Coordinates of C-alpha atoms in Angstrom, one line a residue:
Chain A
X23 CA -22.6 -9.6 -37.8
X24 CA -19.3 -10.0 -39.6
X25 CA -16.1 -10.1 -37.6
X26 CA -13.6 -7.4 -38.3
X27 CA -10.9 -10.1 -37.8
X28 CA -12.1 -11.8 -41.0
X29 CA -11.7 -8.7 -43.2
X30 CA -8.2 -7.3 -42.9
X31 CA -5.1 -7.3 -40.6
X32 CA -5.6 -5.0 -37.6
X33 CA -3.2 -2.2 -38.7
X34 CA -5.1 -1.9 -42.0
X35 CA -8.6 -2.5 -40.7
X36 CA -8.4 0.3 -38.1
X37 CA -7.6 3.1 -40.5
X38 CA -8.4 6.8 -39.8
X39 CA -12.1 6.6 -40.5
X40 CA -12.6 3.3 -38.8
X41 CA -10.7 4.4 -35.7
X42 CA -12.7 7.6 -35.4
X43 CA -15.9 5.7 -35.9
X44 CA -14.9 3.2 -33.3
X45 CA -13.9 5.8 -30.7
X46 CA -16.9 8.1 -31.1
X47 CA -19.5 5.3 -31.1
X48 CA -21.3 5.6 -27.8
X49 CA -22.3 1.9 -28.0
X50 CA -18.6 0.8 -28.3
X51 CA -17.7 3.2 -25.5
X52 CA -20.2 1.8 -23.1
X53 CA -19.3 -1.8 -23.9
X54 CA -15.6 -1.1 -23.5
X55 CA -16.3 0.7 -20.3
X56 CA -18.2 -2.2 -18.7
X57 CA -15.6 -4.7 -19.9
X58 CA -12.7 -2.6 -18.5
X59 CA -14.5 -2.3 -15.2
X60 CA -15.1 -6.0 -15.0
X61 CA -11.4 -6.6 -15.8
X62 CA -10.4 -4.2 -13.0
X63 CA -12.7 -6.0 -10.7
X64 CA -11.0 -9.3 -11.6
X65 CA -7.5 -7.8 -11.1
X66 CA -8.5 -6.7 -7.6
X67 CA -5.8 -4.0 -7.3
X68 CA -5.6 -2.4 -3.9
X69 CA -2.9 0.2 -4.5
X70 CA -1.9 2.5 -7.5
X71 CA -0.3 0.1 -9.9
X72 CA 1.7 0.1 -13.1
X73 CA -0.5 -1.6 -15.8
X74 CA 0.1 -2.7 -19.4
X75 CA -2.8 -2.2 -21.8
X76 CA -2.4 -4.6 -24.8
X77 CA -4.3 -3.4 -27.8
X78 CA -5.1 -0.1 -26.1
X79 CA -6.5 1.4 -29.3
X80 CA -7.7 5.0 -28.8
X81 CA -7.3 4.7 -25.0
X82 CA -11.0 4.0 -24.1
X83 CA -9.9 1.3 -21.6
X84 CA -6.9 3.3 -20.5
X85 CA -9.0 6.3 -19.5
X86 CA -10.9 4.2 -17.1
X87 CA -7.6 3.0 -15.6
X88 CA -6.5 6.6 -15.0
X89 CA -9.8 7.5 -13.5
X90 CA -10.1 4.5 -11.3
X91 CA -9.9 4.7 -7.5
X92 CA -6.9 4.5 -6.8
X93 CA -5.6 5.9 -10.1
X94 CA -3.3 3.6 -12.1
X95 CA -0.5 4.5 -14.4
X96 CA -0.6 2.6 -17.7
X97 CA 1.4 2.0 -20.9
X98 CA -0.5 1.1 -24.0
X99 CA 0.6 -1.0 -27.0
X100 CA -1.3 -1.1 -30.2
X101 CA -0.5 -2.0 -33.8
X102 CA -2.8 0.6 -35.5
X103 CA -1.1 4.0 -36.0
X104 CA -4.5 5.6 -36.7
X105 CA -5.9 4.4 -33.4
X106 CA -2.9 5.8 -31.6
X107 CA -3.3 9.1 -33.4
X108 CA -6.9 9.3 -32.1
X109 CA -5.5 8.5 -28.6
X110 CA -3.0 11.3 -28.9
X111 CA -5.8 13.7 -30.0
X112 CA -7.8 12.7 -26.9
X113 CA -4.8 13.4 -24.7
X114 CA -4.8 10.2 -22.7
X115 CA -2.6 9.9 -19.6
X116 CA -0.8 6.7 -20.5
X117 CA 2.3 6.4 -22.6
X118 CA 1.7 4.9 -26.0
X119 CA 3.8 2.5 -28.1
X120 CA 3.3 1.2 -31.6
X121 CA 4.0 -2.5 -31.5
X122 CA 2.8 -5.9 -32.6
X123 CA 2.0 -8.2 -29.6
X124 CA 2.6 -11.2 -31.8
X125 CA 6.3 -10.2 -32.1
X126 CA 6.6 -10.2 -28.3
X127 CA 6.3 -7.3 -25.9
X128 CA 9.6 -5.3 -25.7
X129 CA 9.7 -5.0 -21.9
X130 CA 12.2 -6.3 -19.4
X131 CA 11.3 -8.9 -16.8
X132 CA 9.1 -8.1 -13.9
X133 CA 8.0 -4.6 -15.2
X134 CA 4.3 -4.6 -14.5
X135 CA 1.9 -5.2 -11.7
X136 CA -0.9 -6.2 -14.0
X137 CA -2.0 -6.3 -17.6
X138 CA -5.3 -5.9 -19.3
X139 CA -6.4 -6.4 -22.9
X140 CA -9.9 -5.6 -24.1
X141 CA -11.0 -7.2 -27.4
X142 CA -7.6 -7.7 -28.8
X143 CA -6.0 -11.1 -28.5
X144 CA -8.3 -12.8 -31.0
X145 CA -6.4 -10.9 -33.7
X146 CA -3.4 -13.1 -32.9
X147 CA -5.2 -16.0 -34.5
X148 CA -5.2 -14.4 -37.9
X149 CA -3.0 -15.7 -40.6
X150 CA -2.6 -12.5 -42.6
X151 CA 0.6 -13.1 -44.4
X152 CA 2.2 -16.1 -45.8
X153 CA 4.6 -17.7 -43.3
X154 CA 2.8 -16.3 -40.2
X155 CA 1.9 -19.0 -37.8
X156 CA -0.8 -18.1 -35.2
X157 CA 0.6 -20.6 -32.8
X158 CA 4.1 -19.1 -32.8
X159 CA 2.6 -15.6 -32.5
X160 CA 0.4 -16.7 -29.6
X161 CA 3.3 -18.4 -27.8
X162 CA 5.6 -15.4 -28.3
X163 CA 3.0 -13.1 -27.0
X164 CA 2.2 -15.1 -23.9
X165 CA 5.8 -15.9 -23.2
X166 CA 6.7 -12.2 -23.2
X167 CA 3.7 -11.3 -21.2
X168 CA 4.6 -13.8 -18.6
X169 CA 8.1 -12.5 -18.4
X170 CA 7.1 -8.8 -18.1
X171 CA 4.6 -9.3 -15.3
X172 CA 6.0 -9.4 -11.8
X173 CA 5.6 -12.3 -9.4
X174 CA 2.0 -12.3 -8.0
X175 CA 1.0 -10.4 -11.1
X176 CA -2.3 -10.9 -12.9
X177 CA -3.6 -10.3 -16.4
X178 CA -7.1 -10.2 -17.7
X179 CA -7.7 -10.5 -21.4
X180 CA -11.2 -10.1 -22.8
X181 CA -11.5 -11.6 -26.2
X182 CA -13.9 -12.7 -28.9
X183 CA -12.9 -16.1 -30.2
X184 CA -14.4 -17.2 -33.5
X185 CA -15.3 -20.7 -32.2
X186 CA -14.4 -23.1 -29.5
X187 CA -11.3 -24.3 -31.3
X188 CA -9.9 -20.8 -31.4
X189 CA -10.7 -20.3 -27.7
X190 CA -9.0 -23.5 -26.7
X191 CA -5.9 -22.6 -28.9
X192 CA -5.6 -19.3 -27.0
X193 CA -6.1 -20.9 -23.6
X194 CA -3.6 -23.7 -24.1
X195 CA -1.0 -21.2 -25.4
X196 CA -1.4 -19.2 -22.2
X197 CA -1.1 -22.3 -20.0
X198 CA 2.0 -23.4 -21.9
X199 CA 3.6 -20.1 -21.2
X200 CA 3.3 -20.9 -17.5
X201 CA 0.2 -18.9 -16.5
X202 CA -2.5 -20.2 -14.2
X203 CA -5.5 -19.7 -16.4
X204 CA -9.2 -19.5 -16.0
X205 CA -12.1 -18.4 -18.2
X206 CA -14.8 -16.2 -17.0
X207 CA -18.0 -16.1 -19.1
X208 CA -20.4 -13.2 -18.6
X209 CA -23.9 -13.5 -19.9
X210 CA -23.4 -17.0 -21.2
X211 CA -25.8 -18.4 -23.8
X212 CA -26.7 -14.9 -25.0
X213 CA -25.6 -12.7 -27.9
X214 CA -23.7 -10.5 -25.5
X215 CA -21.6 -13.3 -24.2
X216 CA -18.2 -12.0 -23.0
X217 CA -15.2 -14.1 -22.4
X218 CA -12.4 -13.1 -20.0
X219 CA -9.2 -15.0 -19.8
X220 CA -7.8 -14.5 -16.3
X221 CA -4.1 -15.2 -16.0
X222 CA -2.0 -15.4 -12.9
X223 CA 1.7 -15.5 -12.4
X224 CA 2.8 -17.8 -9.6
X225 CA 3.4 -16.4 -6.2
X226 CA 2.1 -16.3 -2.6
X227 CA -1.3 -14.6 -3.5
X228 CA -1.9 -16.6 -6.6
X229 CA -1.8 -20.2 -5.4
X230 CA -5.1 -21.2 -7.0
X231 CA -6.8 -19.6 -10.0
X232 CA -10.3 -20.0 -8.5
X233 CA -9.2 -17.6 -5.7
X234 CA -9.6 -14.8 -8.3
X235 CA -13.4 -15.1 -8.4
X236 CA -13.8 -15.9 -4.7
X237 CA -16.3 -13.6 -3.1
X238 CA -17.7 -12.3 -6.4
X239 CA -21.5 -12.5 -6.9
X240 CA -23.1 -14.8 -9.3
X241 CA -20.0 -16.7 -10.3
X242 CA -20.3 -20.5 -10.6
X243 CA -17.0 -22.3 -10.6
X244 CA -16.6 -25.3 -12.9
X245 CA -13.2 -26.8 -12.1
X246 CA -12.1 -29.1 -14.8
X247 CA -8.9 -29.8 -13.1
X248 CA -10.7 -31.6 -10.2
X249 CA -12.4 -34.0 -12.5
X250 CA -9.2 -34.7 -14.3
X251 CA -7.3 -35.2 -11.1
X252 CA -10.0 -37.6 -9.7
X253 CA -9.9 -39.6 -12.8
X254 CA -6.1 -39.8 -12.7
X255 CA -6.2 -40.8 -9.1
X256 CA -8.7 -43.6 -9.8
X257 CA -6.5 -45.0 -12.6
X258 CA -3.2 -44.7 -10.7
X259 CA -4.3 -46.3 -7.4
X260 CA -1.9 -49.2 -7.3
X261 CA -2.9 -52.5 -5.9
X262 CA -6.6 -52.2 -6.5
X263 CA -8.5 -54.8 -8.4
X264 CA -9.1 -52.4 -11.3
X265 CA -5.4 -51.7 -11.5
X266 CA -4.5 -55.4 -11.5
X267 CA -7.1 -56.2 -14.2
X268 CA -5.7 -53.3 -16.3
X269 CA -2.2 -54.7 -16.0
X270 CA -3.3 -58.2 -16.8
X271 CA -5.1 -57.0 -19.9
X272 CA -1.9 -55.1 -20.9
X273 CA 0.2 -58.2 -20.6
X274 CA -2.3 -60.3 -22.4
X275 CA -2.2 -57.8 -25.3
X276 CA 1.6 -58.2 -25.4
X277 CA 1.0 -61.9 -26.0
X278 CA 2.2 -63.1 -22.6
X279 CA 0.7 -65.9 -20.7
X280 CA -1.5 -64.5 -17.9
X281 CA -3.4 -66.4 -15.2
X282 CA -7.1 -66.4 -15.9
X283 CA -9.3 -63.9 -14.1
X284 CA -11.5 -65.2 -11.2
X285 CA -13.4 -64.0 -8.2
X286 CA -10.1 -64.4 -6.3
X287 CA -8.1 -62.0 -8.5
X288 CA -6.8 -59.1 -6.5
X289 CA -7.9 -60.5 -3.2
X290 CA -5.7 -60.7 -0.1
X291 CA -4.7 -64.3 1.0
X292 CA -6.3 -65.3 4.2
X293 CA -4.3 -65.4 7.4
X294 CA -2.3 -68.7 7.7
X295 CA -3.1 -70.6 10.9
Chain B
X3 CA 7.7 8.5 -24.3
X4 CA 8.1 9.1 -20.6
X5 CA 11.4 8.3 -18.9
X6 CA 9.5 5.8 -16.8
X7 CA 8.6 3.8 -19.8
X8 CA 12.1 4.0 -21.3
X9 CA 13.4 2.4 -18.1
X10 CA 11.3 -0.7 -18.8
X11 CA 11.9 -1.0 -22.5
X12 CA 14.5 -3.3 -24.0
X13 CA 15.2 -4.2 -27.7
X14 CA 12.4 -6.1 -29.3
X15 CA 14.6 -8.1 -31.6
X16 CA 14.6 -11.7 -30.4
X17 CA 18.3 -12.3 -30.9
X18 CA 19.1 -9.3 -28.6
X19 CA 17.0 -10.7 -25.7
X20 CA 20.0 -12.5 -24.2
X21 CA 22.4 -9.6 -24.7
X22 CA 23.0 -7.3 -21.7
X23 CA 23.7 -4.4 -24.2
X24 CA 20.0 -4.4 -25.3
X25 CA 19.0 -2.6 -22.2
X26 CA 18.7 0.4 -21.8
X27 CA 18.0 1.7 -25.2
X28 CA 20.0 4.8 -26.0
X29 CA 18.4 8.1 -26.9
X30 CA 19.5 10.0 -30.0
X31 CA 18.4 13.4 -31.2
X32 CA 15.8 13.6 -28.5
X33 CA 13.5 16.6 -28.2
X34 CA 12.1 17.0 -24.7
X35 CA 8.9 18.4 -23.4
X36 CA 7.3 18.5 -20.0
X37 CA 3.7 17.6 -19.3
X38 CA 2.0 18.0 -16.0
X39 CA 0.7 14.8 -14.5
X40 CA -1.0 14.4 -11.1
X41 CA 1.5 13.5 -8.4
X42 CA 1.1 10.0 -7.1
X43 CA 3.6 9.2 -4.3
X44 CA 2.1 5.7 -3.6
X45 CA 2.8 4.6 -7.2
X46 CA 6.3 6.0 -7.2
X47 CA 7.3 4.3 -4.0
X48 CA 5.7 1.2 -5.4
X49 CA 7.8 1.5 -8.6
X50 CA 11.1 2.5 -7.0
X51 CA 12.3 -1.1 -6.2
X52 CA 11.7 -2.1 -9.8
X53 CA 13.6 0.8 -11.4
X54 CA 16.9 0.1 -12.9
X55 CA 18.8 3.1 -11.5
X56 CA 22.1 2.8 -13.5
X57 CA 19.9 2.6 -16.7
X58 CA 18.0 5.7 -15.6
X59 CA 21.2 7.6 -14.9
X60 CA 22.5 6.7 -18.4
X61 CA 19.4 7.8 -20.2
X62 CA 19.1 11.0 -18.2
X63 CA 22.7 11.8 -19.1
X64 CA 21.9 11.2 -22.8
X65 CA 19.0 13.7 -22.4
X66 CA 21.3 16.2 -20.8
X67 CA 20.5 16.3 -17.1
X68 CA 22.1 14.7 -14.1
X69 CA 20.8 12.4 -11.4
X70 CA 22.6 11.1 -8.2
X71 CA 24.7 8.0 -8.8
X72 CA 23.0 5.9 -6.2
X73 CA 19.4 5.0 -5.9
X74 CA 17.6 7.2 -3.4
X75 CA 16.1 5.3 -0.4
X76 CA 12.5 5.9 0.2
X77 CA 10.4 4.1 2.7
X78 CA 7.6 2.3 1.0
X79 CA 4.3 4.1 1.3
X80 CA 1.4 1.8 1.7
X81 CA -2.2 2.7 0.9
X82 CA -3.4 5.9 2.6
X83 CA -6.2 4.1 4.3
X84 CA -3.9 1.6 5.9
X85 CA -1.2 4.0 6.9
X86 CA -3.2 7.0 8.1
X87 CA -4.8 5.1 11.0
X88 CA -1.8 5.3 13.4
X89 CA -1.0 8.9 12.7
X90 CA -3.8 11.4 13.5
X91 CA -4.3 14.4 11.4
X92 CA -4.3 15.7 7.9
X93 CA -4.4 13.8 4.6
X94 CA -1.2 15.1 3.1
X95 CA 1.7 12.9 2.1
X96 CA 3.2 13.5 5.6
X97 CA 0.5 11.5 7.2
X98 CA 1.2 8.6 5.0
X99 CA 4.5 8.1 6.8
X100 CA 6.8 10.0 4.4
X101 CA 9.3 12.3 5.9
X102 CA 10.4 15.7 4.4
X103 CA 13.4 14.1 2.8
X104 CA 11.4 11.4 1.2
X105 CA 8.8 13.8 -0.1
X106 CA 11.6 15.8 -1.8
X107 CA 13.1 12.8 -3.5
X108 CA 9.7 11.6 -4.6
X109 CA 8.9 15.0 -6.1
X110 CA 12.2 14.9 -7.9
X111 CA 11.5 11.4 -9.2
X112 CA 8.0 12.4 -10.3
X113 CA 9.4 15.3 -12.3
X114 CA 12.0 13.1 -14.0
X115 CA 9.9 9.9 -14.6
X116 CA 6.4 11.1 -15.1
X117 CA 6.6 14.7 -16.4
X118 CA 9.6 14.5 -18.7
X119 CA 8.6 13.3 -22.2
X120 CA 10.6 12.6 -25.3
X121 CA 8.5 14.0 -28.1
X122 CA 10.7 13.3 -31.2
X123 CA 13.9 11.3 -31.5
X124 CA 15.3 7.9 -31.7
X125 CA 16.1 5.0 -29.4
X126 CA 19.1 2.8 -30.4
X127 CA 19.8 -0.7 -29.3
X128 CA 23.3 -1.1 -27.9
X129 CA 23.5 -4.7 -29.2
X130 CA 22.1 -4.8 -32.7
X131 CA 22.0 -1.0 -33.5
X132 CA 18.4 -1.0 -34.5
X133 CA 16.8 2.4 -34.3
X134 CA 13.3 2.8 -32.9
X135 CA 11.8 6.1 -34.0
X136 CA 9.9 8.3 -31.6
X137 CA 7.3 10.5 -33.3
X138 CA 4.9 12.7 -31.3
X139 CA 5.8 10.8 -28.1
X140 CA 4.8 7.5 -29.6
X141 CA 7.7 5.0 -30.1
X142 CA 7.6 2.7 -33.0
X143 CA 8.4 -0.9 -31.9
X144 CA 7.1 -2.6 -35.0
X145 CA 9.9 -4.7 -36.4
X146 CA 10.4 -5.5 -40.1
X147 CA 9.3 -9.1 -40.6
X148 CA 12.8 -10.5 -41.0
X149 CA 13.6 -9.2 -37.5
X150 CA 10.4 -10.3 -35.9
X151 CA 11.2 -13.9 -36.2
X152 CA 14.6 -15.6 -35.8
X153 CA 16.3 -15.9 -39.2
X154 CA 17.6 -19.2 -40.4
X155 CA 21.2 -18.4 -39.6
X156 CA 20.3 -17.0 -36.1
X157 CA 18.6 -20.3 -35.3
X158 CA 21.7 -22.2 -36.4
X159 CA 23.9 -20.0 -34.3
X160 CA 21.7 -20.5 -31.3
X161 CA 22.1 -24.2 -31.5
X162 CA 25.8 -23.9 -31.8
X163 CA 25.9 -24.9 -35.5
X164 CA 27.5 -21.7 -36.7
X165 CA 30.3 -23.4 -38.4
X166 CA 28.0 -25.6 -40.3
X167 CA 26.1 -22.5 -41.5
X168 CA 29.3 -20.8 -42.7
X169 CA 30.3 -24.0 -44.4
X170 CA 27.1 -24.3 -46.2
X171 CA 27.4 -20.7 -47.3
X172 CA 30.9 -21.2 -48.8
X173 CA 29.6 -24.3 -50.4
X174 CA 27.0 -22.3 -52.2
X175 CA 29.7 -20.1 -53.6
X176 CA 31.6 -23.1 -54.9
X177 CA 28.7 -24.4 -56.8

């Protein structure tokens, strides 16, 4: 299936006919509903909260936020006027803004309890005009998102990356902005694979990103950080034989005279009588 | 655009981010409407500490109604399930630990923040003067491309090289 991202920029792709088609399709509706519910589950909100919906479109995801238990109040941002017009016709509860997330979100610091985004942030990787750099747009988006969430806040972005490169580009932009980031993959290895980028803003409740999925059924945690940390630990352990050999090798490469390696290298001297 | 939203919006132009004048945005030629929204005291008490009260007073003045000068003090209402256990009885807001006075304030806030909407009008940034149009309650925060990114001269000014920029401009004239 062709990706809409490859055809046109989002504000042109979602024109009046396309927006209506998208909103009335029962298939899209049910997929959006399951993804929004999954995102809400990940956000784990206990009280009525103030939520930002990025790429709200016609308010399919917003409707679920308003009907959730407890009900949430939301603000939606989207770049397509036609989509917002459909949302107005459907009389959604949230407030709507026409805006481009790649230009940064126009909110003051610490405004929102949480943010969700359903099938939107992959659009940031498009290079529609000359002089538009996806990396700048991504970093501006994540920087402003980080700023407008309150401490202890969380964001869940479901997205469809074109390939692994695009996925890594989005993730690293989020991490650079200061988020604690994790990727949740639903139905892996199938056609219906869904990727959720879970972002946390530092605070008491958000010490570790793996805490988000704790207690959820059927989630395996692959912690890349642990492997990296272990490797770093192994390398950095000063005084071990491996460390000494590495240093000797380094010095040798610099052309310095280094004592030959033997079975005694790195051993402690015996106690003198 | 609800007044609640307006209280969190600042100018989207990047050069304005550092200026205190970019918040709040000032309403111009605003047309108001009221829309009934279910009353949610938990959310309101949750939001109250985050509201910028002076900004709210300013924008409400611009829209032609008055609010008290100081922020009302309302005890934070926790979730109904957590708070209703000590108090026995009904499931009204009273049982959630809110007094009569608090209830009145919250109702007032609900009317102002949630139910008052700006249907048509403009929002103007106090720093750069950019006008954001509001049409059918939707505000347009799309920036023309030259404002979306920092211009060459803005970047120079940011790094304190303004004089250099001015010099280079005058040089161009000489050539």
